[in-house]
Structures are given as C-alpha cells and as structure tokens.
Amino acid sequence: MVSRSDPLKLLHMVSNELNSSLDLDEVLGKIMSLVVEVTGANRGSLFILREDGRVMRSILARGPNQSAEISNYNVQKVMNEGLAGWAYRHQKGVVVADTSMDDRWIHLKNETEITKSAMAMPLVFKKRVNGVIILHQESPGYFKNSHLSIAHEIAVQAAIAVENARLFTEVDNEREAFHSFLNSMPIPVIVVSRDCVVFRNRMAAEKLQIVEEKCELRSFPGGVILYNVLQKEDRESVGNAEVVWPDKRVFNVSISKAMHHGSVIALNDITYLKELDSMKSKFVETVSHDLKNPLHFIKTFSRLLRSENGLSRQAKTYVEDILSSTERMQELIESLLDLAAIEAGLGGKVEACDIAEIVKDVLVRIEPQISSKAITVVTRFQEDLGHVIGNEIRLFQVISNLVDNAIKYSDEGGKVIVDVNQTESEIIVNVSDEGHGISPTDQAQLFQKFYRAKGNDPEMPGGTGLGLSIVKAIIDSYGGRVWVESKLEKGSTFSFAISTAHHEKHTAALEQQ
Ligand code: ADP
C-alpha cells in the first residue's frame, strides 16, 4: 500500500514506473493502478486523446492491477457530455461529491458498479490536454482537495510520458514511411555514413547483393568502387559518376549529401544503354570507314574534273557543289572516327600539358575567323597556373571547338573571353560569349551526338552537331567535367575542369595506400 502522506515517495514511484518500460499502455496501466491505490478510489479510467480531442485509447484500473473494457460509445459519451469532457474543456481537475446531484455525471445504461462520488483530472502538456483520468468511489463525498493534488502531480508526469510516446510514434511512423518509400523505389539506394552502410533498400539488397542491413561499405563486391566514388565526391563535389561493377554492369551513381546523416547513393543500371551506344558507335564507325575511300575518290576526281578545260559554267558550279558536299561529309566522317577512337580509349598519349599555351595556339589557328567577324578575344590566365594531365592534341581540339563555337554563334563585333583558373585540385577553363544564348531545354541535350539547338534561326551556321560530344568524350576520358551556363539573348559560357597534374599524382598515391 502506497502512503498518500508521502508525496515525494509517490512521485518517485510514478517516475520509476514511467521509466520502467517503453510500452506506454503497460506503463500507464501501472500508473492508473497506483492512482487508484493511493487515492483509495474503487476504480479509475484514463483516456488518451488525439490532437483533435478524440479518444485514441482507454486504460482502465479497478483496484491494484485489474483492468476491464469500456465501450467506444460510452467513452465518447463521457467525453462529449460528461465529467471527462468537462475536465478536457476546462483544462483543470474537478471533484463531484454526489454524482446523483451533478448533471456532469452520466449514468450509463447497464452499469453494474455504483459511483456515488467521482473526480476527473486532465493530463496537460504545453496547454494541450492529451489525456483525462477519471476516478470512481462508491461512497458520496469521498474525494477531497488532497486527492486532487495527488492526481494532479501524477497527471503532470503522465502527460509528459504521453507526449513523448506521441512524438516517438510520429517519428517512428515517419521513419517507416520513409523506409517503405525507399524500399518501393525501382533502383538500388543506399545510405552511407562514416564508411558504413546504414540503410539499403530492397533493390540494393537484391541487385547489389548487400546481404546485411548494416555493414561496412567495403565489405561487399562493388563496395570499394562506391567508397572511391565517395572519396572523389568529398574532394570535388561532383554529385554524379559512372561506374563499372565487378560483374561488368555499368551504373550511373548519384550522390546527395544528407547533412549530418551521411550520403544517399542511388544507382541506375545503364548497362543496356551502354551496350546500345557501343553497338551504335561500332555501326557508325564501320560505315564511316567504308565511306572514307569512296569519298576520297569522289574528291580527287572532282578536283581533276574542275581543272578540265572546256567545262561549261553550269558544269563548274556542279563540280564545286560536289566538292563542298564531299568536304562536309569528310569532316563528318573524321569527327565520327575521332569520337569512336576517344571512346575506345585511343585518345593518344597523356602527359603534363600547359593549358595557357594551348589556348594561345588555338587563338593563332583561328585568327582568320576572329578577324573575319571582327570579334574581340580577351584571355585571362591566373598566375602560376599548374599543368594538367592530358593529350596536347586532344586538349587543343577541346579548346578550339569551344572557341570556334563562341565565335560561330556570336554576332559580328562580339566579344569572347577565355579565362583559365586553378583551384586546389583542378584547372577550370571558361569560354564565354555574348551571342544569342541557348534555351534551358537545349542546354540539357547539347552534349549529345548530332544535337544542334536550331531554335527558329534560319540563319543558323552550318555544323555537324558533333563538336561538343567530342569535347565531352575527351574531358570524360580524363575524369573531368564539362558544363554550360547560358541565358537567351545574353550569351553562353562553356566550361570544363580537369585535375591538375600535381593533384593526379597525389590522388594516385592515396589510392595506392
Ligand atoms: P555544331 O556547332 O557543329 O552544330 P556542336 O556540338 O559544337 O556542333 O554544338 C552543338 C550545338 O550547340 C550547336 O549546334 C549550337 O546550337 C549549340 N552551341 C554550341 N556552342 C554554342 C554557343 N557558344 N552559343 C550558342 N549555341 C551554341
């Protein structure tokens, strides 16, 4: 028997009960039994309320450790019309000395127990009632103010426990919803924190064979690849990478940093796209090769024909047309074969290259275009630029493609700026123009083979739509990045970034460790 005269001991017991288990029903059941015992009530009930005031659960106690059921209908009735509802609405405890004289007391049908006096106490947390305790006694005038104070002290603690349980359930439900959302995704998703997988969805378990729900990142096949991608992401914030899995599948890996919670990695299997692309490239390569010789013949014989005497003016025009078409076809074929070679990893020998020197060489080579359109070209090189690792001819090709385009898509008298900067790990080259700009839809596709953002411009300069694909293939082959920023009618900036030679050496040393 707990003494009512020792409130401190009572509170201590209540807090012990509240901390004894995570099962709220069990804890509140015990507390109700305690309340019934210390107040000397015959029985009691506790209604736990939702935020809208509707009863979520009811817990009953009659004497120590006994509980019984109460129908939903009756619960709702006492909440709507009875003493429990009054305590809820007024947010304060109340004693009913004689239930027959107080119309806040509802006499329920088929009630077997007699209640002559009663007490109600709301559980209030931050001005919100999240539960109500009702106590019953067979004798009239039983409950006094001292009972109210005991019930109040217990209710304060119980309100906190109910609120904590509500928050816990809310968080738990959100976590569940989040997990089931990730589990229903059709691609593998994993969450990595401190080099450990802390979550993997169903697809990741199935497709990447990550058996354990939580494990070290490097403990499953392919984990080392993701580990290296994450290391690179930490250094360069790329957000995206293409990786080849140990079983030769190709994945596009997207990484998003979740503040303080590690990284979310989504893997998209693009093996079939890669296969299609390689089939297409092989086909184009074969056709290009087969066309090379006949085109050469056409060109040679057309030239011979042009030098023939006695050709009519009309015939000369035809020959000129044949020659210029043949040259365009040859240009296209050279670009296609170039692209195939770069994609096949035959981009030439790589060594330390001086980007500033390459930019200067490019500007000398395209001087005729620059002056024919009266373009002002400005170069800005950061001081003490380091070297990059690449092939000088390929890098020349990249920069001349970008500067060529900047001139080609600028109006006469326009301005083109080439600036070269260096960060801790990369050299970044920006080629800006004040041309007509590119719409956001076109920007997303510019680097695809044969894509030309024609817009509505009938005056669009000629081209193959392969230049930027070649730029991308070359920069990709060095593990670099290429991107465009553009505003219609304002101009465009095409940029690429590649690791400095110094950084390449440093990373290679780190990866070997
Ligand atoms: P091409 O210039 O031969 O068409 P590219 O691959 O070099 O092929 O470029 C693809 C398309 O991107 C071009 O057709 C053009 O629409 C657009 N483009 C490239 N550079 C620029 C630029 N500096 N300003 C505006 N549009 C550009």
mmCIF file of N, CA and C in Angstrom, residues 1-21 26-35 37-38 64-65 150 153-154 157-158 161:
data_model
loop_
_atom_site.group_PDB
_atom_site.id
_atom_site.type_symbol
_atom_site.label_atom_id
_atom_site.label_comp_id
_atom_site.label_asym_id
_atom_site.label_seq_id
_atom_site.Cartn_x
_atom_site.Cartn_y
_atom_site.Cartn_z
ATOM 1 N N MET A 1 0.846 -1.210 0.000
ATOM 2 C CA MET A 1 0.000 0.000 0.000
ATOM 3 C C MET A 1 0.879 1.257 0.000
ATOM 4 N N VAL A 2 0.600 2.157 -0.941
ATOM 5 C CA VAL A 2 1.409 3.378 -1.004
ATOM 6 C C VAL A 2 0.747 4.439 -0.135
ATOM 7 N N SER A 3 1.595 5.137 0.604
ATOM 8 C CA SER A 3 1.026 6.139 1.503
ATOM 9 C C SER A 3 0.792 7.440 0.753
ATOM 10 N N ARG A 4 -0.346 8.037 0.994
ATOM 11 C CA ARG A 4 -0.715 9.295 0.377
ATOM 12 C C ARG A 4 0.017 10.448 1.066
ATOM 13 N N SER A 5 0.461 10.136 2.330
ATOM 14 C CA SER A 5 1.065 11.199 3.127
ATOM 15 C C SER A 5 2.509 11.471 2.698
ATOM 16 N N ASP A 6 3.045 10.622 1.808
ATOM 17 C CA ASP A 6 4.434 10.860 1.391
ATOM 18 C C ASP A 6 4.482 11.138 -0.116
ATOM 19 N N PRO A 7 4.152 12.397 -0.496
ATOM 20 C CA PRO A 7 4.030 12.693 -1.927
ATOM 21 C C PRO A 7 5.331 12.488 -2.692
ATOM 22 N N LEU A 8 6.476 12.747 -2.027
ATOM 23 C CA LEU A 8 7.755 12.594 -2.725
ATOM 24 C C LEU A 8 7.993 11.148 -3.143
ATOM 25 N N LYS A 9 7.683 10.245 -2.172
ATOM 26 C CA LYS A 9 7.877 8.820 -2.460
ATOM 27 C C LYS A 9 6.942 8.397 -3.605
ATOM 28 N N LEU A 10 5.736 8.958 -3.563
ATOM 29 C CA LEU A 10 4.755 8.614 -4.589
ATOM 30 C C LEU A 10 5.249 9.057 -5.980
ATOM 31 N N LEU A 11 5.741 10.296 -6.017
ATOM 32 C CA LEU A 11 6.234 10.807 -7.301
ATOM 33 C C LEU A 11 7.417 9.994 -7.807
ATOM 34 N N HIS A 12 8.239 9.598 -6.855
ATOM 35 C CA HIS A 12 9.389 8.784 -7.209
ATOM 36 C C HIS A 12 8.923 7.470 -7.857
ATOM 37 N N MET A 13 7.871 6.879 -7.231
ATOM 38 C CA MET A 13 7.340 5.615 -7.775
ATOM 39 C C MET A 13 6.774 5.829 -9.179
ATOM 40 N N VAL A 14 6.068 6.960 -9.312
ATOM 41 C CA VAL A 14 5.469 7.231 -10.633
ATOM 42 C C VAL A 14 6.562 7.370 -11.684
ATOM 43 N N SER A 15 7.620 8.136 -11.306
ATOM 44 C CA SER A 15 8.646 8.319 -12.337
ATOM 45 C C SER A 15 9.373 7.014 -12.608
ATOM 46 N N ASN A 16 9.529 6.174 -11.569
ATOM 47 C CA ASN A 16 10.125 4.843 -11.799
ATOM 48 C C ASN A 16 9.288 4.039 -12.781
ATOM 49 N N GLU A 17 7.969 4.087 -12.569
ATOM 50 C CA GLU A 17 7.079 3.332 -13.468
ATOM 51 C C GLU A 17 7.203 3.862 -14.895
ATOM 52 N N LEU A 18 7.236 5.202 -15.003
ATOM 53 C CA LEU A 18 7.292 5.805 -16.349
ATOM 54 C C LEU A 18 8.574 5.431 -17.079
ATOM 55 N N ASN A 19 9.629 5.211 -16.297
ATOM 56 C CA ASN A 19 10.900 4.876 -16.950
ATOM 57 C C ASN A 19 11.124 3.369 -17.074
ATOM 58 N N SER A 20 10.176 2.586 -16.550
ATOM 59 C CA SER A 20 10.434 1.146 -16.475
ATOM 60 C C SER A 20 10.255 0.431 -17.812
ATOM 61 N N SER A 21 9.461 1.001 -18.711
ATOM 62 C CA SER A 21 9.215 0.296 -19.967
ATOM 63 C C SER A 21 8.923 1.308 -21.066
ATOM 64 N N GLU A 26 1.363 -0.322 -21.021
ATOM 65 C CA GLU A 26 1.737 -1.049 -19.800
ATOM 66 C C GLU A 26 2.058 -0.060 -18.683
ATOM 67 N N VAL A 27 2.830 0.976 -19.031
ATOM 68 C CA VAL A 27 3.241 1.959 -18.029
ATOM 69 C C VAL A 27 2.029 2.695 -17.476
ATOM 70 N N LEU A 28 1.162 3.156 -18.395
ATOM 71 C CA LEU A 28 0.008 3.920 -17.921
ATOM 72 C C LEU A 28 -0.948 3.028 -17.139
ATOM 73 N N GLY A 29 -1.033 1.759 -17.511
ATOM 74 C CA GLY A 29 -1.862 0.794 -16.761
ATOM 75 C C GLY A 29 -1.377 0.713 -15.319
ATOM 76 N N LYS A 30 -0.040 0.636 -15.164
ATOM 77 C CA LYS A 30 0.522 0.545 -13.813
ATOM 78 C C LYS A 30 0.267 1.843 -13.034
ATOM 79 N N ILE A 31 0.422 2.960 -13.735
ATOM 80 C CA ILE A 31 0.227 4.247 -13.058
ATOM 81 C C ILE A 31 -1.224 4.412 -12.610
ATOM 82 N N MET A 32 -2.149 3.959 -13.479
ATOM 83 C CA MET A 32 -3.570 4.056 -13.099
ATOM 84 C C MET A 32 -3.848 3.216 -11.859
ATOM 85 N N SER A 33 -3.233 2.031 -11.800
ATOM 86 C CA SER A 33 -3.437 1.186 -10.629
ATOM 87 C C SER A 33 -2.916 1.900 -9.386
ATOM 88 N N LEU A 34 -1.766 2.597 -9.576
ATOM 89 C CA LEU A 34 -1.160 3.323 -8.467
ATOM 90 C C LEU A 34 -2.069 4.469 -8.009
ATOM 91 N N VAL A 35 -2.628 5.196 -8.987
ATOM 92 C CA VAL A 35 -3.520 6.315 -8.663
ATOM 93 C C VAL A 35 -4.726 5.803 -7.883
ATOM 94 N N GLU A 37 -4.919 3.156 -6.155
ATOM 95 C CA GLU A 37 -4.499 2.681 -4.838
ATOM 96 C C GLU A 37 -4.279 3.840 -3.872
ATOM 97 N N VAL A 38 -3.505 4.850 -4.323
ATOM 98 C CA VAL A 38 -3.176 5.926 -3.368
ATOM 99 C C VAL A 38 -4.357 6.837 -3.064
ATOM 100 N N PRO A 64 -5.809 -2.580 -7.434
ATOM 101 C CA PRO A 64 -4.478 -2.866 -7.970
ATOM 102 C C PRO A 64 -4.511 -3.908 -9.081
ATOM 103 N N ASN A 65 -3.906 -3.558 -10.177
ATOM 104 C CA ASN A 65 -3.657 -4.480 -11.312
ATOM 105 C C ASN A 65 -4.879 -5.129 -11.950
ATOM 106 N N ILE A 150 -2.799 15.042 -5.422
ATOM 107 C CA ILE A 150 -2.027 13.838 -5.779
ATOM 108 C C ILE A 150 -2.227 13.527 -7.263
ATOM 109 N N GLU A 153 -0.330 15.898 -9.512
ATOM 110 C CA GLU A 153 1.115 15.631 -9.627
ATOM 111 C C GLU A 153 1.388 14.459 -10.577
ATOM 112 N N ILE A 154 0.567 13.414 -10.417
ATOM 113 C CA ILE A 154 0.774 12.239 -11.276
ATOM 114 C C ILE A 154 0.435 12.581 -12.731
ATOM 115 N N GLN A 157 3.208 14.253 -14.782
ATOM 116 C CA GLN A 157 4.235 13.341 -15.310
ATOM 117 C C GLN A 157 3.674 12.441 -16.419
ATOM 118 N N ALA A 158 2.441 11.982 -16.202
ATOM 119 C CA ALA A 158 1.833 11.101 -17.213
ATOM 120 C C ALA A 158 1.668 11.863 -18.533
ATOM 121 N N ALA A 161 4.796 11.743 -20.399
ATOM 122 C CA ALA A 161 5.021 10.405 -20.974
ATOM 123 C C ALA A 161 4.166 10.211 -22.231
#
